[in-house]
XYZ file of C-alpha atoms in Angstrom:
330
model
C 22.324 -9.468 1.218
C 19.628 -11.863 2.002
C 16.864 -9.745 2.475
C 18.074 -7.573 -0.889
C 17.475 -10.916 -2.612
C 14.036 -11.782 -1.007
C 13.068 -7.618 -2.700
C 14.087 -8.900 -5.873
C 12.244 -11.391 -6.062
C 9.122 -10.732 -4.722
C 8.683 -7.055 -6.529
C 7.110 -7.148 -9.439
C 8.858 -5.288 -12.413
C 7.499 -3.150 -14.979
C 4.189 -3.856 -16.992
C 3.124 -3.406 -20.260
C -0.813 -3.526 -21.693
C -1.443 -4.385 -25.266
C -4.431 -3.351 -27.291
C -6.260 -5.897 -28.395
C -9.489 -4.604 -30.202
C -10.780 -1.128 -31.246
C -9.040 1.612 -32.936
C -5.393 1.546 -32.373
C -5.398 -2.414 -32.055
C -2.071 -3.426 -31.975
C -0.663 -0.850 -29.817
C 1.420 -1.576 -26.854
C 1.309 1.096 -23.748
C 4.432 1.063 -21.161
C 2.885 1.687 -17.602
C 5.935 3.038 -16.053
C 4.575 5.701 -13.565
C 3.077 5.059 -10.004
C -0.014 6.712 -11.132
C -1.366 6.371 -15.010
C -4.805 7.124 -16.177
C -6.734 5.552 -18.844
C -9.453 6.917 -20.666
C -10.690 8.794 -23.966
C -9.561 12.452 -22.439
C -6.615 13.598 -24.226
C -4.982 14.574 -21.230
C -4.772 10.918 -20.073
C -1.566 8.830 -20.165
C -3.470 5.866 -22.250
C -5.945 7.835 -24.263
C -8.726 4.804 -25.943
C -10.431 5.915 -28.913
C -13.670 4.835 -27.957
C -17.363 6.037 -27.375
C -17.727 2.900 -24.633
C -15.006 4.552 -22.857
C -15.191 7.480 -19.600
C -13.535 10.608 -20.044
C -11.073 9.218 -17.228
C -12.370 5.669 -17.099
C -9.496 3.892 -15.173
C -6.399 4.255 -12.958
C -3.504 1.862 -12.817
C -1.228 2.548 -9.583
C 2.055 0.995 -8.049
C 2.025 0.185 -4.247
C 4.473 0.295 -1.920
C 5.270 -3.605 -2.187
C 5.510 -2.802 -6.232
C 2.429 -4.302 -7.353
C 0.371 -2.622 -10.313
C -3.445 -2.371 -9.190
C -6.388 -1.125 -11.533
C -9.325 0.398 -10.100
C -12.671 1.438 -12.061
C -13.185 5.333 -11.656
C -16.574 5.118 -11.655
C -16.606 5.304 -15.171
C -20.178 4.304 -17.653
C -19.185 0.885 -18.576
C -16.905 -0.529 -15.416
C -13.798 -2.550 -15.832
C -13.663 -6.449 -16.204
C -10.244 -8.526 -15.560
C -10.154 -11.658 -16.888
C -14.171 -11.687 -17.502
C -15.113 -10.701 -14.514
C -16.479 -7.210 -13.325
C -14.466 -5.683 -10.651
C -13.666 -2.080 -8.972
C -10.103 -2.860 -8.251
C -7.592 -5.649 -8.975
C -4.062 -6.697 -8.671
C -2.472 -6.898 -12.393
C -0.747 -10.355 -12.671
C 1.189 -11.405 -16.305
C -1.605 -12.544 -19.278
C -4.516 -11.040 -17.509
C -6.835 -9.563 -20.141
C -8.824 -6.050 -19.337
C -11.799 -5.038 -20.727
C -11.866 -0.920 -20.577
C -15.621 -0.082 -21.824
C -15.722 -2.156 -24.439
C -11.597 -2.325 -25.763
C -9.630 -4.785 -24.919
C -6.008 -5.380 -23.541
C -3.554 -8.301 -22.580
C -1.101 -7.565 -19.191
C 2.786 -8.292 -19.727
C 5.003 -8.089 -16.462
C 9.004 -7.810 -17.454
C 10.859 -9.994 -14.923
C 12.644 -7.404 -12.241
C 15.868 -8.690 -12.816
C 17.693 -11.113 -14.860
C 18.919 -14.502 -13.987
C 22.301 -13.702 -14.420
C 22.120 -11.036 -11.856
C 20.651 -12.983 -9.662
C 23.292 -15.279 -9.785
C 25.907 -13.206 -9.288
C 23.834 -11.370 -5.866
C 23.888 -15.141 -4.830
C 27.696 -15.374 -6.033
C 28.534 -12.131 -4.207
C 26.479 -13.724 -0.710
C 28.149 -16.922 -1.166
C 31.743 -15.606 -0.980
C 30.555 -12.555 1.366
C 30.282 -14.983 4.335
C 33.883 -14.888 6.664
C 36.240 -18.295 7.253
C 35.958 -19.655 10.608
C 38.699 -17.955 13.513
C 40.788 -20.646 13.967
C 42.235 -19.051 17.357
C 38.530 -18.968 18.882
C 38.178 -22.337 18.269
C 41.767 -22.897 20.137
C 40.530 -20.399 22.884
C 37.377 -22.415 22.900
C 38.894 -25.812 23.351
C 41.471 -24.595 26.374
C 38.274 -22.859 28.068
C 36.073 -26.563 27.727
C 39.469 -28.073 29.360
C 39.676 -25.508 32.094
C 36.079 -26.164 33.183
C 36.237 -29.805 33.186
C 39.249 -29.479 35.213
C 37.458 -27.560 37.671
C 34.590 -30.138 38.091
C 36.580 -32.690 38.600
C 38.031 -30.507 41.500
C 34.638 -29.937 42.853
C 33.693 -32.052 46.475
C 31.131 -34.490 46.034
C 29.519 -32.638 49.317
C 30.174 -29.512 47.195
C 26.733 -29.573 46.002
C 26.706 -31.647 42.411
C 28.362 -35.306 42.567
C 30.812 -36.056 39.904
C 31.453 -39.388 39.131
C 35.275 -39.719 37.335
C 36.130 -42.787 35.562
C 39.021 -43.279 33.281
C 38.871 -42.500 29.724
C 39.424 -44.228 26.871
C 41.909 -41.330 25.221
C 45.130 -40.709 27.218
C 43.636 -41.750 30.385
C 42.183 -38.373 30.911
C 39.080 -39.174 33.260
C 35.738 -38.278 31.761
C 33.511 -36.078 33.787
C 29.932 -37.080 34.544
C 27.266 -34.349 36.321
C 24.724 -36.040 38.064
C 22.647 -33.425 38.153
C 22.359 -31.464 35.101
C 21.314 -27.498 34.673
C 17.421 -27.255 33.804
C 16.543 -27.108 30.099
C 15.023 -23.580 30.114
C 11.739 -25.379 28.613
C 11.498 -27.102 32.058
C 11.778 -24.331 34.331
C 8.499 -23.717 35.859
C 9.457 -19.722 35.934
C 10.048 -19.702 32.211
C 6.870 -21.795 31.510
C 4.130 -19.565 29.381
C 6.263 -17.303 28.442
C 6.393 -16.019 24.590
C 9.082 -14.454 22.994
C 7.551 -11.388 20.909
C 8.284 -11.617 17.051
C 10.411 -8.699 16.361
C 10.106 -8.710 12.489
C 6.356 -7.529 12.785
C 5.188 -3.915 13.041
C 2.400 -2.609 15.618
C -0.093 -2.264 13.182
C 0.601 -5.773 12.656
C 0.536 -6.985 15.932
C -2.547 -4.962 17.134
C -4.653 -6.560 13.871
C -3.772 -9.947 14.983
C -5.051 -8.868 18.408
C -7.824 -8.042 17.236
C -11.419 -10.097 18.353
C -12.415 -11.165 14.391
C -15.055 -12.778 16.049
C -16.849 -9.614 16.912
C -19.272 -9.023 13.387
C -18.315 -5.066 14.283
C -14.635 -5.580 13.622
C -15.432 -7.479 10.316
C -17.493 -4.781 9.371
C -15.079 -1.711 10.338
C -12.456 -3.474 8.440
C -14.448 -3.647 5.338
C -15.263 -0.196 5.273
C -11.497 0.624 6.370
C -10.591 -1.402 3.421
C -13.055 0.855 0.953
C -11.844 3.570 2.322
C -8.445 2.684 1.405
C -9.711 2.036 -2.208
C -10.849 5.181 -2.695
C -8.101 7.081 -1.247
C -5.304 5.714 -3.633
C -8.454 6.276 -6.269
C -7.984 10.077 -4.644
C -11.396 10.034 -3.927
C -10.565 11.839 -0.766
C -14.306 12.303 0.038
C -15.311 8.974 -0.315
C -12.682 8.010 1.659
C -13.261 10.202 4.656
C -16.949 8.553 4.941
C -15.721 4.850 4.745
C -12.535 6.021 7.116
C -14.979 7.583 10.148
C -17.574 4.799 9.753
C -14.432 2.286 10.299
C -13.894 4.235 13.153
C -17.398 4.702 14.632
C -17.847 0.749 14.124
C -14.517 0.240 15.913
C -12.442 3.068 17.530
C -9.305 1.334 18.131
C -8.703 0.372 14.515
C -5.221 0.833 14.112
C -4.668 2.374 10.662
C -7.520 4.016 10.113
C -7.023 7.140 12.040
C -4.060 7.531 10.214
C -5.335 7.061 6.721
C -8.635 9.393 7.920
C -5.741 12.477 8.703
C -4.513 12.160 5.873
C -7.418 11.469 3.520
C -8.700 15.269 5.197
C -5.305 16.903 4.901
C -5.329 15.445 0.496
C -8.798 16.605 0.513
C -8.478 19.810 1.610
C -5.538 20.528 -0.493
C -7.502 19.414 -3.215
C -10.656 21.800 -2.162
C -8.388 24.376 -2.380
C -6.982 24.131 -5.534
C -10.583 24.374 -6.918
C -11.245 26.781 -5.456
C -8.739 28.441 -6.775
C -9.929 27.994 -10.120
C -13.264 28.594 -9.830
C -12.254 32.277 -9.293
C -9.791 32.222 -11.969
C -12.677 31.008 -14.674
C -15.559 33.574 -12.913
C -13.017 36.182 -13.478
C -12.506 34.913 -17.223
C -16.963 35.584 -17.621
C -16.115 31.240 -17.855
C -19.188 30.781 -15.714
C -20.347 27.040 -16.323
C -16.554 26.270 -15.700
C -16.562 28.583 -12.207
C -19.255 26.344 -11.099
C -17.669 23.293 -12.041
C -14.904 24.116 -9.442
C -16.897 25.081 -6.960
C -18.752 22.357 -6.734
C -15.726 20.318 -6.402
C -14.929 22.740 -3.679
C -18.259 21.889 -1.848
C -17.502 18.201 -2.262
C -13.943 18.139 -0.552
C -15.031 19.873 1.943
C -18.293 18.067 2.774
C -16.223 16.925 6.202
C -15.986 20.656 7.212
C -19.682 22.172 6.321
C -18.846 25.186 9.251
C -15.603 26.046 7.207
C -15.757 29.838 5.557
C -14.716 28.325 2.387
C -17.789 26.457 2.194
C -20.209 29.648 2.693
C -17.837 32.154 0.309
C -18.167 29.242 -2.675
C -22.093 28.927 -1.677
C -22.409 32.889 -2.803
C -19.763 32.302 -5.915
C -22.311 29.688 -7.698
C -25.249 31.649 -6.510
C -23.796 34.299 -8.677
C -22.184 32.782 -11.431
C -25.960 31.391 -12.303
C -27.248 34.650 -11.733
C -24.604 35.697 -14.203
C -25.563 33.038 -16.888
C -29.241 33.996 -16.665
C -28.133 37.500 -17.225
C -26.216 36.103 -20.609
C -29.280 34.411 -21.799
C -31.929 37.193 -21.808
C -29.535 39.808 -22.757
C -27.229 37.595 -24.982
């Protein structure tokens, strides 16, 4: 119940961006999905009326730990937060955006209400069990038992006891000369550390790691660009910034991972384009073919031996062939 309280708290609940200038001032967008695009496109989920505005300008995206972050999608004009220019930032409550040249105010709605909050800590309160009365009783007859059996010991026995009567009922109390070794002071126990359990491996390997050494620095930044531009889905970005993370330091511990799977997205990707490249050549959509192929030869800069690579090569040399064709005999 504890930990279900420290979630609530922490996670940030659902945001809200008002317009503050432009056409449509006024108007108040509910970012609701992990993933919504900004832009002047009408296929985005924020469409700005704007000429200072990209096609597909921005991206706001949820994390794992619930967070909203912005990033700038390369777009014309760039993104500011709070005046100041920026590729990617965390959305806090009040922060004002500046998309091209439109403004908006950030609004965060608090997770959950106070009175639920109270009632969680209500339900934890009243969730914790009374003390066992009859293991306390057991506990008292065993502290008996063993005092008894001290005072039976031999002084030769190996540990002098020392009984003198007591002040309640005359029942002798029972000093040990020599008492057990506090496990701080046992020379075998001494340097020891007790792991942290709470913290994952990738955790524990990055605190491991020798900061020290300017190469590590360096392979985490470009790890951390990487990582930019693969929740960006900028998968081919990403592979660059993931392999020279990993050329700079080969034991990084999460960049492997994020490299596999920026290649599997981007492939994926590549392939879907390439789908539709031959869907639009067989349309006579030629300028549109090559779009898509291109995009093809992008996600797949990783793999420049792959057949895909070649068979797209021949589709744009022909398209264009095509187009010429079109304009001489229109």
């Amino acid at each position: 119940m504890e930990a279900r309280l420290q979630t609530i708290e922490s996670s940030q609940g659902p945001i809200s961006i008002e317009q503050l200038s432009g056409t449509g001032r006024g108007h108040v967008f509910q970012i609701q999905k992990q993933r919504t695009t900004l832009g002047r496109g009408e296929n985005n989920q924020v469409v700005i009326q704007d000429e200072s505005v990209s096609r597909l300008h921005a991206v706001i995206e949820q994390g794992e730990d619930g967070q909203f972050v912005i990033f700038d999608n390369q777009s014309r004009n760039g993104i500011r937060v709070n005046g100041k220019k920026t590729e990617a930032a965390v959305l806090q409550n009040g922060d004002e955006i500046l998309i091209g040249s439109v403004a908006f105010r950030v609004s965060v709605e608090s997770p959950v209400e106070d009175d639920q909050v109270s009632q969680l800590s209500q339900v934890h309160m009243t969730s914790r069990r009374p003390l066992n009365k009859r293991l306390l009783l057991y506990g008292g007859v065993g502290v008996v038992l063993v005092a008894a059996l001290l005072m039976n010991q031999s002084p030769e026995g190996g540990k002098s006891v020392d009984a003198k009567p007591g002040a309640i009922g005359g029942v002798p109390q029972v000093q040990v000369s020599d008492a057990p070794t506090v496990m701080g002071d046992d020379p075998a126990l001494r340097g020891n550390t007790v792991a942290d359990v709470t913290k994952n491996p990738v955790e524990a390997e990055l605190e491991n790691l020798p900061w020290a050494d300017a190469g590590i620095t360096e392979s985490e930044t470009y790890f951390r660009r990487g990582q930019r531009e693969y929740f960006n889905r900028n998968y081919h970005r990403a592979i660059n910034s993931f392999q020279l993370a990993l050329s700079l330091n080969k034991m990084h511990p999460a960049a492997g991972y994020y490299l596999k799977s920026a290649v599997h997205e981007a492939e994926k990707e590549a392939q879907k384009h390439y789908e539709m490249g031959l869907k639009y050549f067989s349309a006579l959509q030629f300028k549109r073919a090559i779009y898509h192929f291109q995009q093809t030869q992008t996600l797949l800069a990783h793999k420049p031996n792959d057949p895909v690579v070649s068979e797209v090569e021949k589709q744009i040399k022909l398209a264009r062939q095509r187009l010429q064709a079109a304009e001489l005999f229109p």
